Amino acid sequence: MTPSPMYHTRILLTLGSLCLALPGFAAAQDYPHADEPIGTVEDVYNGHLTPDLAVSTFRNIDRLFPTRTIPASENPRELPQAPVDLPNMVSYQVGDATYDLYDFLSLDNVTGMIVLKDGQVVYETYQRGNTPETRWMSMSVAKSITSTLVGAAIVDGHIGGLDDMVVDYVPALAGSAYDGVSIRDILLMASGVEWNETYTDPQSDRRDLLRAQIEQRPGAAMEVMAALPRAHEPGTHHTYSTGETQVLGELVHGAVGMPLADYLAQKIWQPYGMEANANWWLDSPDGVEIGGSGLSATLRDFARFGQFFLDGGMIDGEAILPEGWTETAGQPQDLKGGETIEYGYMWWPGWTEPSIADGAFAAIGIQGQNIYINPTRNVVIATHMAQPKPVGREPVDPLVVFDAIAAALD
């Protein structure tokens, strides 16, 4: 009899609890939330977590799968404090009603929010027992981090450029629908490969990829991707696909010849001065990082990553990313044939009038993680939230609030 996916999840949860003290696994014994109960990964994607269990699960996702640690910097970058009375400065409209910051924190179940203006902390809050030491799941925020590593690999000469072919770096996809697909196509999720991203549908391609992750067998994720059919010519049609980011993770791994966590630590995490260890889900024990999700880190370090991007990908005068990368990555892109898509290099361009005017963009993850970057007003906002379903359960559009915060600080 073939074991069910739930069986594999229970085994992984048991193994995770046994391996917390081992190198490469999550949660040192002094982690403040290490003993909390957690749900399963299927519960997360199904939206079947009670509010308290959602919080404890999201701050312990590194117990769901084996992880690789991204070590903190030995010289943490200071986040200077310049507090302002933000709750009394911010208001915004939802329909005909006026709301304030307290409404947003409550309605969207915000467990942590930090606001940087000119690189200084003007506001920081933690709820539901979270603290500055709390690691929180990133889900699709990890996509924006994985895509950033492509830029770093280009600067380092590991990747020739965005016109390079995917299969040159991921030989497991040779002969599949990914033949003829460029790195640029993958970054724009415009490979033309068929994909269904519905998180809550057990029959979707997204859940097939999740089952491959639960299986924890080397190569299982790329087997899912290699079996997909082509629906469009490469570069002509955008379809949001977490699978594309797993391909991108494999691509970076193949190009740089080291784990993504190690490359992130070497290029950004340690040089930029992240203050805490982070953890990143693996597709199998000691395997490849999950490119589209599962990077858990503190709120302050997610904010630092946003500030690194706002700084143009520069660290101490050294360009970590190609010239113009940060200006392009979060803006709408043109596909072959002339269609413009509201998607960048795995970053989301702003969709509200103020964010469009400011050229603001964001890394966004299901259930409420955000890194909002407003280059016009020099503002970075990072959030951790615990919304009840993967998507469609935000009473207040966070971007509306972020825009109001950025304007109030100007």
Short mmCIF file of C-alpha atoms in Angstrom, two decimals:
data_model
loop_
_atom_site.label_atom_id
_atom_site.label_comp_id
_atom_site.label_asym_id
_atom_site.label_seq_id
_atom_site.Cartn_x
_atom_site.Cartn_y
_atom_site.Cartn_z
CA MET A 1 0.00 0.00 0.00
CA THR A 2 1.32 3.46 -0.85
CA PRO A 3 1.48 5.72 2.24
CA SER A 4 -0.79 8.75 2.05
CA PRO A 5 0.55 12.33 1.93
CA MET A 6 -0.80 12.84 5.46
CA TYR A 7 1.28 9.87 6.61
CA HIS A 8 4.39 11.48 5.15
CA THR A 9 3.52 14.75 6.88
CA ARG A 10 3.18 13.04 10.26
CA ILE A 11 6.53 11.30 9.74
CA LEU A 12 8.18 14.60 8.84
CA LEU A 13 6.67 16.31 11.87
CA THR A 14 8.02 13.54 14.09
CA LEU A 15 11.45 13.68 12.48
CA GLY A 16 11.42 17.45 12.74
CA SER A 17 10.79 17.31 16.47
CA LEU A 18 13.66 14.86 16.88
CA CYS A 19 16.10 16.89 14.79
CA LEU A 20 15.63 20.39 16.18
CA ALA A 21 19.01 20.27 17.92
CA LEU A 22 20.89 19.02 14.86
CA PRO A 23 22.81 21.32 12.48
CA GLY A 24 20.68 22.36 9.51
CA PHE A 25 17.37 21.89 11.32
CA ALA A 26 15.16 24.52 12.86
CA ALA A 27 14.79 26.10 16.24
CA ALA A 28 17.57 26.08 18.76
CA GLN A 29 16.32 25.20 22.22
CA ASP A 30 16.22 28.86 23.22
CA TYR A 31 13.76 29.77 20.46
CA PRO A 32 10.82 31.22 22.42
CA HIS A 33 8.13 29.36 20.44
CA ALA A 34 9.85 25.97 20.06
CA ASP A 35 7.40 24.00 22.23
CA GLU A 36 4.17 25.31 20.72
CA PRO A 37 1.73 22.95 18.94
CA ILE A 38 1.59 23.22 15.16
CA GLY A 39 -0.68 22.05 12.36
CA THR A 40 0.25 20.25 9.15
CA VAL A 41 1.32 21.79 5.86
CA GLU A 42 -1.98 20.63 4.31
CA ASP A 43 -3.82 22.52 7.05
CA VAL A 44 -1.94 25.66 5.99
CA TYR A 45 -2.86 25.36 2.32
CA ASN A 46 -6.43 24.26 3.05
CA GLY A 47 -6.95 27.17 5.45
CA HIS A 48 -7.95 24.72 8.18
CA LEU A 49 -6.21 26.25 11.19
CA THR A 50 -7.86 27.87 14.18
CA PRO A 51 -6.49 31.38 14.87
CA ASP A 52 -4.11 30.42 17.69
CA LEU A 53 -2.90 27.30 15.88
CA ALA A 54 -2.28 29.34 12.74
CA VAL A 55 -0.05 31.72 14.69
CA SER A 56 1.96 28.95 16.35
CA THR A 57 2.29 27.08 13.04
CA PHE A 58 3.40 30.12 11.03
CA ARG A 59 6.15 30.94 13.52
CA ASN A 60 7.31 27.32 13.56
CA ILE A 61 7.12 26.33 9.89
CA ASP A 62 10.73 25.20 10.07
CA ARG A 63 9.40 22.20 12.00
CA LEU A 64 7.29 21.04 9.02
CA PHE A 65 10.22 20.03 6.80
CA PRO A 66 13.97 19.65 6.98
CA THR A 67 15.61 23.04 6.59
CA ARG A 68 18.97 24.61 5.90
CA THR A 69 20.12 27.48 8.10
CA ILE A 70 21.08 30.89 6.74
CA PRO A 71 23.52 32.08 9.41
CA ALA A 72 23.23 35.57 10.85
CA SER A 73 25.90 38.18 10.31
CA GLU A 74 28.64 38.58 12.89
CA ASN A 75 28.18 42.34 12.46
CA PRO A 76 24.43 43.08 12.47
CA ARG A 77 23.41 46.21 10.61
CA GLU A 78 21.97 48.77 12.98
CA LEU A 79 18.38 49.82 12.49
CA PRO A 80 18.40 53.31 14.00
CA GLN A 81 15.29 54.24 15.96
CA ALA A 82 13.34 57.36 14.97
CA PRO A 83 9.84 56.66 16.33
CA VAL A 84 6.82 58.69 15.32
CA ASP A 85 3.20 58.54 16.49
CA LEU A 86 2.14 56.66 13.37
CA PRO A 87 -1.30 55.49 14.63
CA ASN A 88 -2.39 59.11 14.94
CA MET A 89 -0.97 60.04 11.53
CA VAL A 90 -2.57 57.39 9.32
CA SER A 91 -6.12 57.11 7.99
CA TYR A 92 -7.49 55.57 4.82
CA GLN A 93 -10.77 54.82 3.10
CA VAL A 94 -12.44 51.45 2.63
CA GLY A 95 -15.54 52.17 0.61
CA ASP A 96 -17.31 55.05 2.33
CA ALA A 97 -15.77 54.35 5.74
CA THR A 98 -12.61 55.83 7.26
CA TYR A 99 -10.24 53.47 9.07
CA ASP A 100 -7.05 53.89 11.09
CA LEU A 101 -3.94 51.82 11.78
CA TYR A 102 -5.51 49.99 14.73
CA ASP A 103 -8.27 48.75 12.45
CA PHE A 104 -5.73 47.36 10.01
CA LEU A 105 -3.75 45.59 12.73
CA SER A 106 -6.92 43.95 14.05
CA LEU A 107 -8.87 43.22 10.87
CA ASP A 108 -5.95 41.74 8.91
CA ASN A 109 -4.63 39.88 11.99
CA VAL A 110 -1.21 41.51 11.83
CA THR A 111 1.25 39.74 14.14
CA GLY A 112 4.14 42.06 13.36
CA MET A 113 4.80 45.23 11.38
CA ILE A 114 7.89 47.37 10.99
CA VAL A 115 8.18 50.63 9.05
CA LEU A 116 11.48 52.09 7.86
CA LYS A 117 11.79 55.66 6.62
CA ASP A 118 15.22 56.67 5.30
CA GLY A 119 16.54 53.43 6.80
CA GLN A 120 15.31 54.29 10.31
CA VAL A 121 12.65 52.47 12.32
CA VAL A 122 9.73 54.83 12.75
CA TYR A 123 7.23 52.20 13.89
CA GLU A 124 7.42 48.59 15.07
CA THR A 125 4.76 46.44 16.69
CA TYR A 126 4.31 42.77 17.60
CA GLN A 127 1.07 40.98 18.41
CA ARG A 128 -0.17 37.46 19.29
CA GLY A 129 2.94 36.76 21.39
CA ASN A 130 5.43 37.52 18.60
CA THR A 131 8.68 39.30 19.49
CA PRO A 132 11.67 40.64 17.52
CA GLU A 133 13.15 37.13 17.88
CA THR A 134 10.16 35.43 16.22
CA ARG A 135 10.79 33.78 12.86
CA TRP A 136 7.75 33.79 10.58
CA MET A 137 6.95 31.95 7.40
CA SER A 138 7.63 33.76 4.15
CA MET A 139 5.70 31.67 1.62
CA SER A 140 5.86 33.60 -1.68
CA VAL A 141 8.08 36.34 -0.26
CA ALA A 142 10.73 33.66 -0.83
CA LYS A 143 10.08 33.97 -4.57
CA SER A 144 11.39 37.53 -4.55
CA ILE A 145 14.47 36.42 -2.63
CA THR A 146 15.14 33.53 -5.01
CA SER A 147 14.80 35.81 -8.02
CA THR A 148 17.25 38.24 -6.42
CA LEU A 149 19.82 35.44 -6.26
CA VAL A 150 19.60 35.18 -10.06
CA GLY A 151 20.82 38.77 -10.27
CA ALA A 152 23.67 38.04 -7.89
CA ALA A 153 24.66 34.97 -9.93
CA ILE A 154 24.78 37.10 -13.09
CA VAL A 155 27.12 39.60 -11.42
CA ASP A 156 29.31 36.72 -10.22
CA GLY A 157 29.45 35.24 -13.72
CA HIS A 158 27.68 32.02 -12.80
CA ILE A 159 24.84 32.90 -15.20
CA GLY A 160 25.52 34.51 -18.56
CA GLY A 161 22.32 36.56 -18.67
CA LEU A 162 18.54 36.42 -18.73
CA ASP A 163 18.49 35.03 -22.28
CA ASP A 164 20.27 31.85 -21.15
CA MET A 165 18.17 28.69 -21.46
CA VAL A 166 16.73 27.06 -18.35
CA VAL A 167 17.66 23.52 -19.38
CA ASP A 168 21.34 24.48 -19.56
CA TYR A 169 21.26 24.80 -15.76
CA VAL A 170 18.50 22.27 -14.95
CA PRO A 171 19.25 19.17 -17.05
CA ALA A 172 16.36 17.29 -15.39
CA LEU A 173 14.02 19.39 -17.56
CA ALA A 174 15.68 18.58 -20.88
CA GLY A 175 13.10 17.27 -23.33
CA SER A 176 10.21 18.76 -21.35
CA ALA A 177 8.03 21.79 -22.06
CA TYR A 178 10.85 23.86 -20.53
CA ASP A 179 13.02 23.29 -23.60
CA GLY A 180 13.27 26.69 -25.29
CA VAL A 181 12.33 28.61 -22.14
CA SER A 182 14.71 31.39 -21.05
CA ILE A 183 15.58 32.59 -17.56
CA ARG A 184 13.70 35.81 -18.33
CA ASP A 185 10.60 33.75 -19.17
CA ILE A 186 10.83 32.01 -15.79
CA LEU A 187 11.34 35.27 -13.88
CA LEU A 188 8.16 36.63 -15.49
CA MET A 189 6.30 33.33 -15.03
CA ALA A 190 5.83 33.36 -18.78
CA SER A 191 7.28 29.97 -19.68
CA GLY A 192 4.09 28.97 -21.48
CA VAL A 193 3.95 25.76 -19.43
CA GLU A 194 0.46 24.86 -18.19
CA TRP A 195 -0.13 25.40 -14.46
CA ASN A 196 -3.00 25.55 -11.93
CA GLU A 197 -2.00 27.47 -8.76
CA THR A 198 -5.23 26.92 -6.76
CA TYR A 199 -3.91 26.35 -3.22
CA THR A 200 -7.06 24.81 -1.79
CA ASP A 201 -7.71 22.39 -4.69
CA PRO A 202 -6.14 18.99 -3.89
CA GLN A 203 -6.03 18.22 -7.63
CA SER A 204 -4.16 21.39 -8.65
CA ASP A 205 -0.59 21.47 -9.94
CA ARG A 206 0.32 23.49 -6.85
CA ARG A 207 -0.82 20.66 -4.61
CA ASP A 208 0.99 18.12 -6.81
CA LEU A 209 4.18 20.09 -6.15
CA LEU A 210 3.37 20.19 -2.43
CA ARG A 211 2.93 16.41 -2.40
CA ALA A 212 6.35 16.08 -4.04
CA GLN A 213 7.75 18.25 -1.26
CA ILE A 214 6.03 16.12 1.38
CA GLU A 215 7.50 13.01 -0.25
CA GLN A 216 10.99 14.41 0.43
CA ARG A 217 12.53 12.38 -2.39
CA PRO A 218 15.38 13.98 -4.35
CA GLY A 219 14.23 14.97 -7.82
CA ALA A 220 10.50 14.59 -7.11
CA ALA A 221 9.71 18.28 -7.63
CA MET A 222 11.42 18.40 -11.03
CA GLU A 223 9.54 15.24 -12.06
CA VAL A 224 6.29 17.17 -11.47
CA MET A 225 7.56 20.12 -13.51
CA ALA A 226 8.95 17.97 -16.33
CA ALA A 227 5.58 16.24 -16.80
CA LEU A 228 3.64 19.46 -17.44
CA PRO A 229 2.40 20.22 -20.97
CA ARG A 230 3.00 23.42 -22.90
CA ALA A 231 0.00 25.73 -23.22
CA HIS A 232 1.59 28.79 -24.89
CA GLU A 233 4.75 29.77 -26.69
CA PRO A 234 7.48 30.78 -24.25
CA GLY A 235 7.48 34.45 -23.36
CA THR A 236 3.98 35.21 -24.63
CA HIS A 237 1.64 34.52 -21.69
CA HIS A 238 1.88 35.04 -17.91
CA THR A 239 0.55 32.36 -15.56
CA TYR A 240 1.32 32.71 -11.86
CA SER A 241 3.18 29.52 -10.91
CA THR A 242 4.99 28.53 -7.74
CA GLY A 243 6.42 25.73 -9.84
CA GLU A 244 8.35 28.29 -11.89
CA THR A 245 10.11 29.41 -8.72
CA GLN A 246 11.08 25.85 -7.85
CA VAL A 247 12.60 25.65 -11.33
CA LEU A 248 14.37 28.94 -10.59
CA GLY A 249 15.72 27.55 -7.33
CA GLU A 250 17.09 24.50 -9.13
CA LEU A 251 18.55 26.84 -11.74
CA VAL A 252 20.40 28.97 -9.18
CA HIS A 253 21.62 25.83 -7.39
CA GLY A 254 22.93 24.39 -10.65
CA ALA A 255 24.55 27.67 -11.69
CA VAL A 256 26.36 28.57 -8.47
CA GLY A 257 27.18 25.01 -7.39
CA MET A 258 26.06 25.52 -3.79
CA PRO A 259 22.82 25.53 -1.77
CA LEU A 260 20.65 28.62 -2.12
CA ALA A 261 20.82 29.21 1.64
CA ASP A 262 24.62 29.28 1.51
CA TYR A 263 24.66 31.60 -1.50
CA LEU A 264 22.12 33.93 0.13
CA ALA A 265 24.24 34.00 3.29
CA GLN A 266 27.41 34.68 1.31
CA LYS A 267 26.03 37.40 -0.95
CA ILE A 268 23.41 39.24 1.13
CA TRP A 269 22.43 37.87 4.55
CA GLN A 270 25.83 38.19 6.20
CA PRO A 271 27.36 41.12 4.25
CA TYR A 272 24.23 43.25 4.73
CA GLY A 273 24.14 42.49 8.45
CA MET A 274 21.05 40.36 9.14
CA GLU A 275 20.82 39.93 12.90
CA ALA A 276 19.26 36.46 13.18
CA ASN A 277 19.56 33.02 11.64
CA ALA A 278 16.90 32.17 9.09
CA ASN A 279 15.81 28.74 7.89
CA TRP A 280 14.77 27.52 4.44
CA TRP A 281 12.69 24.44 3.59
CA LEU A 282 14.36 21.69 1.56
CA ASP A 283 12.87 19.39 -1.06
CA SER A 284 14.61 16.41 0.58
CA PRO A 285 17.03 15.91 3.46
CA ASP A 286 20.17 17.90 2.61
CA GLY A 287 18.51 18.68 -0.74
CA VAL A 288 17.58 21.80 -2.72
CA GLU A 289 15.76 24.74 -1.14
CA ILE A 290 12.07 25.30 -1.95
CA GLY A 291 12.43 28.33 -4.20
CA GLY A 292 8.88 29.60 -3.80
CA SER A 293 8.24 29.30 -0.06
CA GLY A 294 9.43 28.22 3.34
CA LEU A 295 12.10 30.78 4.20
CA SER A 296 11.43 31.76 7.81
CA ALA A 297 13.09 34.86 9.22
CA THR A 298 12.53 37.67 11.70
CA LEU A 299 10.52 40.75 10.81
CA ARG A 300 13.54 43.01 11.17
CA ASP A 301 15.60 40.90 8.76
CA PHE A 302 12.82 40.90 6.16
CA ALA A 303 12.81 44.70 6.52
CA ARG A 304 16.58 44.75 6.08
CA PHE A 305 16.18 42.75 2.87
CA GLY A 306 13.70 45.35 1.65
CA GLN A 307 16.16 48.11 2.55
CA PHE A 308 18.92 46.27 0.66
CA PHE A 309 16.67 46.31 -2.41
CA LEU A 310 15.75 49.95 -1.87
CA ASP A 311 19.48 50.69 -1.65
CA GLY A 312 19.81 49.43 -5.22
CA GLY A 313 21.34 46.08 -4.28
CA MET A 314 24.50 47.76 -3.00
CA ILE A 315 26.46 46.68 0.07
CA ASP A 316 29.27 48.94 1.28
CA GLY A 317 29.68 50.37 -2.21
CA GLU A 318 29.72 46.98 -3.95
CA ALA A 319 27.05 46.12 -6.52
CA ILE A 320 25.56 42.74 -5.63
CA LEU A 321 22.97 42.93 -8.43
CA PRO A 322 23.23 43.99 -12.09
CA GLU A 323 22.87 47.67 -12.88
CA GLY A 324 19.20 48.64 -13.03
CA TRP A 325 17.99 45.32 -11.57
CA THR A 326 16.15 46.81 -8.59
CA GLU A 327 14.54 49.49 -10.76
CA THR A 328 13.24 46.85 -13.18
CA ALA A 329 12.39 43.93 -10.93
CA GLY A 330 9.31 45.47 -9.33
CA GLN A 331 7.78 47.13 -12.38
CA PRO A 332 5.34 45.89 -15.09
CA GLN A 333 7.01 43.96 -17.89
CA ASP A 334 6.41 43.54 -21.60
CA LEU A 335 6.03 40.06 -23.07
CA LYS A 336 6.79 38.96 -26.61
CA GLY A 337 4.03 40.29 -28.80
CA GLY A 338 3.66 43.47 -26.77
CA GLU A 339 1.39 42.47 -23.89
CA THR A 340 2.25 44.26 -20.63
CA ILE A 341 1.86 42.22 -17.44
CA GLU A 342 1.49 43.55 -13.90
CA TYR A 343 4.36 41.44 -12.65
CA GLY A 344 8.10 41.94 -12.37
CA TYR A 345 10.99 39.62 -11.58
CA MET A 346 8.83 37.78 -9.04
CA TRP A 347 7.89 41.07 -7.35
CA TRP A 348 4.42 42.66 -7.55
CA PRO A 349 4.15 46.22 -8.95
CA GLY A 350 1.74 48.41 -6.97
CA TRP A 351 -1.88 48.41 -8.18
CA THR A 352 -3.31 51.39 -6.27
CA GLU A 353 -3.10 54.89 -7.72
CA PRO A 354 -0.60 56.16 -5.07
CA SER A 355 1.67 53.12 -5.39
CA ILE A 356 1.66 53.33 -9.19
CA ALA A 357 2.54 57.02 -9.00
CA ASP A 358 5.41 56.28 -6.59
CA GLY A 359 6.67 53.21 -8.45
CA ALA A 360 6.13 51.16 -5.28
CA PHE A 361 6.23 47.36 -5.37
CA ALA A 362 6.13 44.43 -2.97
CA ALA A 363 7.10 40.88 -2.18
CA ILE A 364 3.87 39.18 -1.12
CA GLY A 365 3.12 35.82 0.48
CA ILE A 366 -0.16 34.05 1.15
CA GLN A 367 -1.77 34.62 4.53
CA GLY A 368 -0.24 38.04 4.88
CA GLN A 369 3.52 38.44 4.52
CA ASN A 370 4.66 41.60 2.77
CA ILE A 371 7.81 43.56 2.01
CA TYR A 372 6.61 46.87 0.56
CA ILE A 373 9.19 49.15 -1.07
CA ASN A 374 8.42 52.75 -2.01
CA PRO A 375 11.48 54.22 -3.76
CA THR A 376 9.91 57.66 -4.21
CA ARG A 377 9.28 58.16 -0.48
CA ASN A 378 12.20 56.00 0.74
CA VAL A 379 9.93 53.73 2.78
CA VAL A 380 10.12 50.00 3.51
CA ILE A 381 7.33 48.17 5.35
CA ALA A 382 7.44 44.51 6.36
CA THR A 383 4.54 42.58 7.86
CA HIS A 384 3.79 39.20 9.35
CA MET A 385 0.10 38.24 9.44
CA ALA A 386 -2.01 35.18 10.23
CA GLN A 387 -4.97 35.33 7.89
CA PRO A 388 -7.34 32.34 7.91
CA LYS A 389 -7.10 31.34 4.25
CA PRO A 390 -4.23 31.46 1.74
CA VAL A 391 -5.90 34.24 -0.29
CA GLY A 392 -9.07 36.29 -0.34
CA ARG A 393 -9.37 36.98 3.39
CA GLU A 394 -7.88 40.45 3.74
CA PRO A 395 -10.64 42.77 5.01
CA VAL A 396 -8.32 45.69 4.25
CA ASP A 397 -6.01 45.75 1.24
CA PRO A 398 -2.56 46.12 2.86
CA LEU A 399 -1.30 48.18 -0.05
CA VAL A 400 -3.89 50.88 0.72
CA VAL A 401 -2.53 51.08 4.27
CA PHE A 402 1.11 51.01 3.15
CA ASP A 403 0.46 53.85 0.72
CA ALA A 404 -1.20 55.87 3.50
CA ILE A 405 1.77 55.24 5.81
CA ALA A 406 4.28 56.26 3.14
CA ALA A 407 2.35 59.46 2.40
CA ALA A 408 2.01 60.33 6.10
CA LEU A 409 5.78 60.03 6.55
CA ASP A 410 6.69 62.17 3.56
#
